[in-house]
XYZ file of C-alpha atoms in Angstrom:
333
model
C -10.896 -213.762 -158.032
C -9.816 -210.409 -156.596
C -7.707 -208.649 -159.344
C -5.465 -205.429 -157.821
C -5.535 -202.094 -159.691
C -2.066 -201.005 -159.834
C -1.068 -197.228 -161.037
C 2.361 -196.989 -160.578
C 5.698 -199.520 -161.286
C 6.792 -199.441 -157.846
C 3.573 -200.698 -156.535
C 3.903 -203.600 -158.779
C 7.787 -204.272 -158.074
C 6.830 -204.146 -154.547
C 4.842 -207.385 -154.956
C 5.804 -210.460 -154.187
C 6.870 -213.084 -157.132
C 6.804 -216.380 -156.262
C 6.516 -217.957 -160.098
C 6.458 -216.713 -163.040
C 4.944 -213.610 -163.973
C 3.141 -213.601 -167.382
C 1.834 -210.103 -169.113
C -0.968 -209.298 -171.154
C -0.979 -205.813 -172.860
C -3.682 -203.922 -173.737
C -5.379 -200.773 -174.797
C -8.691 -201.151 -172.450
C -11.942 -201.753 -173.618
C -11.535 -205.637 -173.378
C -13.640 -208.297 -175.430
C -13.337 -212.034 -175.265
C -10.220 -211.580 -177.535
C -8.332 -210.248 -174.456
C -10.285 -212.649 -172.300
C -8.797 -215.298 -174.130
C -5.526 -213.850 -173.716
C -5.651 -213.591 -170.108
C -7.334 -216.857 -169.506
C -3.751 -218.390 -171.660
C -1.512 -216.381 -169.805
C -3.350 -217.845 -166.597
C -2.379 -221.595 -167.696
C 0.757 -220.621 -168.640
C 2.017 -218.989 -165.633
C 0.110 -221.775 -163.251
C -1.498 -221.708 -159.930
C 2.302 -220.090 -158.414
C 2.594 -217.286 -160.906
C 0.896 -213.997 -161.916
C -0.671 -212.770 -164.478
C -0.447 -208.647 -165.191
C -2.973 -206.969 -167.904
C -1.937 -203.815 -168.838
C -4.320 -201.069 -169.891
C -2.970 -198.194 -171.551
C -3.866 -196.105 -174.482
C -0.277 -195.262 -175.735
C -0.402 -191.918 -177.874
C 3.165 -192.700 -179.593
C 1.123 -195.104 -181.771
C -1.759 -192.822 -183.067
C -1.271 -190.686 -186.415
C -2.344 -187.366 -187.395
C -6.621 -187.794 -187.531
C -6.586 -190.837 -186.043
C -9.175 -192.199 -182.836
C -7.013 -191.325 -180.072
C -9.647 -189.043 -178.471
C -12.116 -191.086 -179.055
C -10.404 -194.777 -178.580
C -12.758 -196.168 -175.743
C -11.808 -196.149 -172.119
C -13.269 -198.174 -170.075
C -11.514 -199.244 -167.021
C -14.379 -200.306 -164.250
C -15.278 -202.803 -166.969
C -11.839 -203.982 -167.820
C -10.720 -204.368 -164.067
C -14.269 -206.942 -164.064
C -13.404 -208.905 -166.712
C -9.958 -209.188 -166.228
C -10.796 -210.525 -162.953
C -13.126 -213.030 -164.188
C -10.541 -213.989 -166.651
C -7.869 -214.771 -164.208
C -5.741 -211.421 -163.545
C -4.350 -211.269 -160.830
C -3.180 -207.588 -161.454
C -5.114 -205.008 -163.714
C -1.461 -202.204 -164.639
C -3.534 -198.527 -165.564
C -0.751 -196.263 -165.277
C -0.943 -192.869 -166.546
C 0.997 -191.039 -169.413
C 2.927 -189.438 -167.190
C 3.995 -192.982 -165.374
C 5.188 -194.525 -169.178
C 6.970 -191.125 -170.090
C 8.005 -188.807 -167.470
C 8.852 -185.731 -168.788
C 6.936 -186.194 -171.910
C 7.389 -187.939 -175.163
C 10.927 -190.086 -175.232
C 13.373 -188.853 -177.505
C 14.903 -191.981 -177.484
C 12.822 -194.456 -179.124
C 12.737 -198.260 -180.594
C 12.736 -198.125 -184.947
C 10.443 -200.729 -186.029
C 13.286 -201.225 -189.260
C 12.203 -202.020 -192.892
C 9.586 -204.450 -191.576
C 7.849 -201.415 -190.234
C 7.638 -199.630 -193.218
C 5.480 -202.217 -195.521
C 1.794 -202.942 -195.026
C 0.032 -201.090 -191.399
C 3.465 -199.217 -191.566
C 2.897 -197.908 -195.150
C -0.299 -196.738 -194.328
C 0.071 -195.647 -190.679
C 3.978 -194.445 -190.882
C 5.750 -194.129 -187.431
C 2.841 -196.290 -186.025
C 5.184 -199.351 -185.540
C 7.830 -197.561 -183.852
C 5.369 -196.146 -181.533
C 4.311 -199.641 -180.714
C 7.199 -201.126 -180.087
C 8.407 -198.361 -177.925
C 5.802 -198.812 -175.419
C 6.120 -202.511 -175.496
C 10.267 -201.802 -174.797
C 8.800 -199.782 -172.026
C 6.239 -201.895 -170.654
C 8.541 -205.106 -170.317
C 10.641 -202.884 -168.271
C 8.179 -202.059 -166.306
C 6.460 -205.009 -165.340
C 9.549 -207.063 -165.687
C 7.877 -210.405 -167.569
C 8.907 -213.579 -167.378
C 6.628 -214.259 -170.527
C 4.407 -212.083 -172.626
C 1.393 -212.881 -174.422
C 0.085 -210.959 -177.810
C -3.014 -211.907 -180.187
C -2.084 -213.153 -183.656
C -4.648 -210.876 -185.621
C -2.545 -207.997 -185.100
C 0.308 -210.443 -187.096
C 2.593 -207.961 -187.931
C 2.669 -206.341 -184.928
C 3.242 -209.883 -183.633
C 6.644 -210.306 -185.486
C 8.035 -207.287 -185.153
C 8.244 -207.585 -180.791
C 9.342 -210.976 -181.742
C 12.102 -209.474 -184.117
C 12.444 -206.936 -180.912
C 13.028 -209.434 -178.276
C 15.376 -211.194 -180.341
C 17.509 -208.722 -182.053
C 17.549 -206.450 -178.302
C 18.455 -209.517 -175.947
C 14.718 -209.306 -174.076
C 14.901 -211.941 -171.683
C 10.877 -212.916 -171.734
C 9.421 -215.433 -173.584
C 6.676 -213.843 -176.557
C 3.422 -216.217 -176.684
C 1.041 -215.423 -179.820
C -2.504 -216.671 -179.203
C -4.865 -217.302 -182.234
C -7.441 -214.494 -183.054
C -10.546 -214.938 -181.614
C -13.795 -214.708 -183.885
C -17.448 -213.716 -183.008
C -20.215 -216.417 -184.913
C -20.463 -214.624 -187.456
C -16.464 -214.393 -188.616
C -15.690 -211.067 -187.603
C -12.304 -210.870 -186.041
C -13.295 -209.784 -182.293
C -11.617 -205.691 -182.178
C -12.535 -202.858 -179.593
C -13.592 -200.460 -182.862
C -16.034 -203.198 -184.071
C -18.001 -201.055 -181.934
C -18.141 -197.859 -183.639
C -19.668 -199.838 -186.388
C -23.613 -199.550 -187.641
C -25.355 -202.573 -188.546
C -25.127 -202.047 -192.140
C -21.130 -201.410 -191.840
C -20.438 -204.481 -189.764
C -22.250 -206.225 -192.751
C -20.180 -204.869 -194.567
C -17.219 -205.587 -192.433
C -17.901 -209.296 -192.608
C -16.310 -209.331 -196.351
C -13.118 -209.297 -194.733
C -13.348 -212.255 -193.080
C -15.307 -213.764 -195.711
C -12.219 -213.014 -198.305
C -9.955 -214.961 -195.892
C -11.728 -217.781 -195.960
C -12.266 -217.835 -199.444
C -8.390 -217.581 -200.021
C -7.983 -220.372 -197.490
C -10.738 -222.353 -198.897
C -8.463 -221.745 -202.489
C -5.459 -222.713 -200.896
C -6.506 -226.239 -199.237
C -7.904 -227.192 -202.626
C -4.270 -226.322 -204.085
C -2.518 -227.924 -201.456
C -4.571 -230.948 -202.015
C -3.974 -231.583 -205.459
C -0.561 -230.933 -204.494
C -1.047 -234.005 -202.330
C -2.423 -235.643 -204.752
C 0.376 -235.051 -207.376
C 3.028 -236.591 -205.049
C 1.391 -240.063 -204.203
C 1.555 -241.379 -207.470
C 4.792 -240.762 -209.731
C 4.159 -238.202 -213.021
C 4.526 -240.970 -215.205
C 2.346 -243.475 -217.704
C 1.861 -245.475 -214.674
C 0.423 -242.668 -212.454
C -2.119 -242.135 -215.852
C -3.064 -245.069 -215.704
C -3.461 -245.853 -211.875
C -5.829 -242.174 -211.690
C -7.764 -243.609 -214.660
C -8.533 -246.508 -213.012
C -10.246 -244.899 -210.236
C -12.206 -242.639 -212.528
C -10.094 -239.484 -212.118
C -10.793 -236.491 -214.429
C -8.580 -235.328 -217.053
C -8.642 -232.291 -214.619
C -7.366 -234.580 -211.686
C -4.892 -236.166 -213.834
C -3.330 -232.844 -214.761
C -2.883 -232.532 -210.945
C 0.936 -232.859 -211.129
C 1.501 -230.473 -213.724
C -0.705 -228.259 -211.847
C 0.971 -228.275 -208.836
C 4.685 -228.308 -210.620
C 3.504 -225.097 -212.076
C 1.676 -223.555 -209.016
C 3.470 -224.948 -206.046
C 1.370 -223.750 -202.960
C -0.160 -221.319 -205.832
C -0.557 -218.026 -203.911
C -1.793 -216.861 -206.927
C -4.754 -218.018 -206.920
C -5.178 -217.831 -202.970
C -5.128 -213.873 -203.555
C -7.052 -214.075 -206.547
C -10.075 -216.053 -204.663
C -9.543 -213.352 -201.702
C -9.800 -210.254 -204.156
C -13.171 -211.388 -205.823
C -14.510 -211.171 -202.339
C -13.446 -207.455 -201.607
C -13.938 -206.487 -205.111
C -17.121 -207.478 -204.144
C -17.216 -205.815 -201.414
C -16.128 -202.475 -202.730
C -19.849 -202.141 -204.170
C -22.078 -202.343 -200.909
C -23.515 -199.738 -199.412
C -21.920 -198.523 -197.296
C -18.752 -200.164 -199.510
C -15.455 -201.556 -198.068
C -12.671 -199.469 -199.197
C -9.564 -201.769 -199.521
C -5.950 -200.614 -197.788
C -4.459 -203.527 -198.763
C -4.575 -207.527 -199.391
C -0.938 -209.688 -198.920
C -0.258 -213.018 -198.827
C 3.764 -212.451 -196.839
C 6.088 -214.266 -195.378
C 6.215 -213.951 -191.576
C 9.799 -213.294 -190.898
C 9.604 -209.691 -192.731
C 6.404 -209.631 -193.946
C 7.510 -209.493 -197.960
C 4.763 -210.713 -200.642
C 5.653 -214.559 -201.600
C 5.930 -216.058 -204.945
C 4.196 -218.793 -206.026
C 7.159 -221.538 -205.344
C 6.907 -220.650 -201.853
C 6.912 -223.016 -199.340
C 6.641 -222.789 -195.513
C 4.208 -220.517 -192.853
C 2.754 -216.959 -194.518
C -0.094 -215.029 -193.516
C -3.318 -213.631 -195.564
C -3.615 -210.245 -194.316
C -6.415 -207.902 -194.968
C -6.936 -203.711 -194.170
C -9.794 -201.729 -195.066
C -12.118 -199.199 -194.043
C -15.796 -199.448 -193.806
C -17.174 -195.713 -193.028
C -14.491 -194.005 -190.874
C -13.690 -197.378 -189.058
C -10.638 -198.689 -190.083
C -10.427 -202.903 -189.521
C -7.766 -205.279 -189.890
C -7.439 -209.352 -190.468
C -5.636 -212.226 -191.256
C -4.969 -215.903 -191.237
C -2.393 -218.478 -191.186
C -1.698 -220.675 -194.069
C 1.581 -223.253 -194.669
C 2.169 -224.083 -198.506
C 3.652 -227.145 -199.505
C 6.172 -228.982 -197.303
C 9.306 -227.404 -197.302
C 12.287 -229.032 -198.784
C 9.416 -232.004 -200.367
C 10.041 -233.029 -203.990
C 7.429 -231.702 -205.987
């Protein structure tokens, strides 16, 4: 399809709308992660509406020694596969377009969220994030926007935004796309060597490891609720040749509801791991959090958290995480 390159907001408020207008925002140098962004935000805004990809490299969000020089640009290329993924508008405006006059004094506070985990190590980043996002809903006026869940707490906090400011547009998180091999698909996964992106894998591979962990927990936890901790649930898991380890199940699981402990523990071994490769992973951080502020859980937790991972491999900073529910909320143990 023919996809318009747009510079400026009037030229895109001068466009017709006849549906609803659903935005994509980016940084450039799109991968299949954004493709499968864009090809969502296609379905969700139907054959009527229109779908608007943003590419802009916003410098509010870049510390001190960070790749903003060097972040790739790569527009031609974008504008193709933006097209191919069902834009029908490629937004590329300049810095001057986002803030006229220079940087805003007036800017969006990311709030104590902000502060823990990417804002710990990259301070101010968050409110640099959300500023632009403020600023880019203006100026494309959404009717729903569209985000990738690997950048999770990024993720929450415009959904804390949108809420807590009175956005009127809809925020759509769409599951993080992998390559075969596990790696979480990321426009720096390019500056990385062979032997680093080996490296790199280990954070994926940690992931999985802690989700592997936690389906085994939250199966025994299963297990521990069919059958009443009683004689009578002895005898009925002897009779189908349980293991004394099986049989303990309920105790287990009383104990270790969900056990997050051992979900980090499984993930750790894995960087720990990784920490002596060559080159080695250098760990930022590894949290198992609660989505709605993005505080570590205890182990009676129950409900949605994410597994989050940040590390460096070489001068390439990466980040990842998954999903995971524990228990059933409000279930007897």
């Amino acid at each position: 399809m023919t996809t318009t390159l747009l510079r400026t907001a009037d030229e895109l408020h001068a466009r017709t709308r006849t549906g609803r207008r659903a935005v994509v925002m980016t940084m450039g140098a799109l991968h299949e992660g954004h493709a499968t962004l864009i090809r969502t935000a296609r379905g969700l805004a139907g054959p009527d509406g229109e779908v608007v990809v943003t590419v802009f490299v916003n410098p509010l969000q870049f510390g001190a020694g960070e790749d903003l020089d060097r972040y790739p640009r790569t527009l031609d290329a974008d504008l193709e596969l933006a097209g191919r993924s069902g834009a029908d508008v490629v937004f590329a405006p300049s810095v001057d377009e986002v803030y006229p006059g220079g940087e805003p004094q007036v800017r969006i506070t990311a709030g104590p969220m902000g502060a823990l985990l990417e804002g710990a190590s990259r301070p101010g980043h968050f409110d640099g994030v959300l500023t632009v996002v403020a600023k880019l809903l203006h100026l494309t006026r959404p009717d729903l926007a569209l985000y990738g869940q690997k950048d999770a707490q990024q993720l929450a906090l415009i959904r804390r935004m949108v809420r807590d400011l009175n956005f009127g547009v809809e925020i759509v998180g769409v599951p993080t796309v992998r390559e075969e091999d596990g790696l979480a698909l990321s426009s720096r996964n390019r500056y990385l060597s062979p032997e680093q992106r080996r490296t790199a894998l280990s954070l994926s591979r940690a992931l999985f490891a802690g989700s592997d962990r936690h389906a085994a927990q939250e199966a025994l936890r299963a297990r521990a609720r069919e059958v009443p901790a009683t004689h009578a649930r002895a005898e009925a898991l002897s009779a189908i040749g349980e293991s004394r380890a099986a049989a303990d199940a309920h105790a287990v699981a009383k104990a270790l509801p969900g056990a997050p402990t051992a979900v980090r523990a499984a993930a750790r071994l894995i960087l720990d791991d990784a920490a002596r490769l060559s080159p080695p992973l250098e760990l930022d951080y590894l949290a198992l959090v609660d989505p709605s502020d993005f505080t570590e859980i205890d182990d009676d937790f129950t409900g949605e958290a994410v597994l989050a991972v940040a590390a460096r491999v070489g001068t390439t900073r990466l980040i990842d995480n998954i999903p995971l529910v524990f228990g059933t909320p409000g279930a007897a143990s």
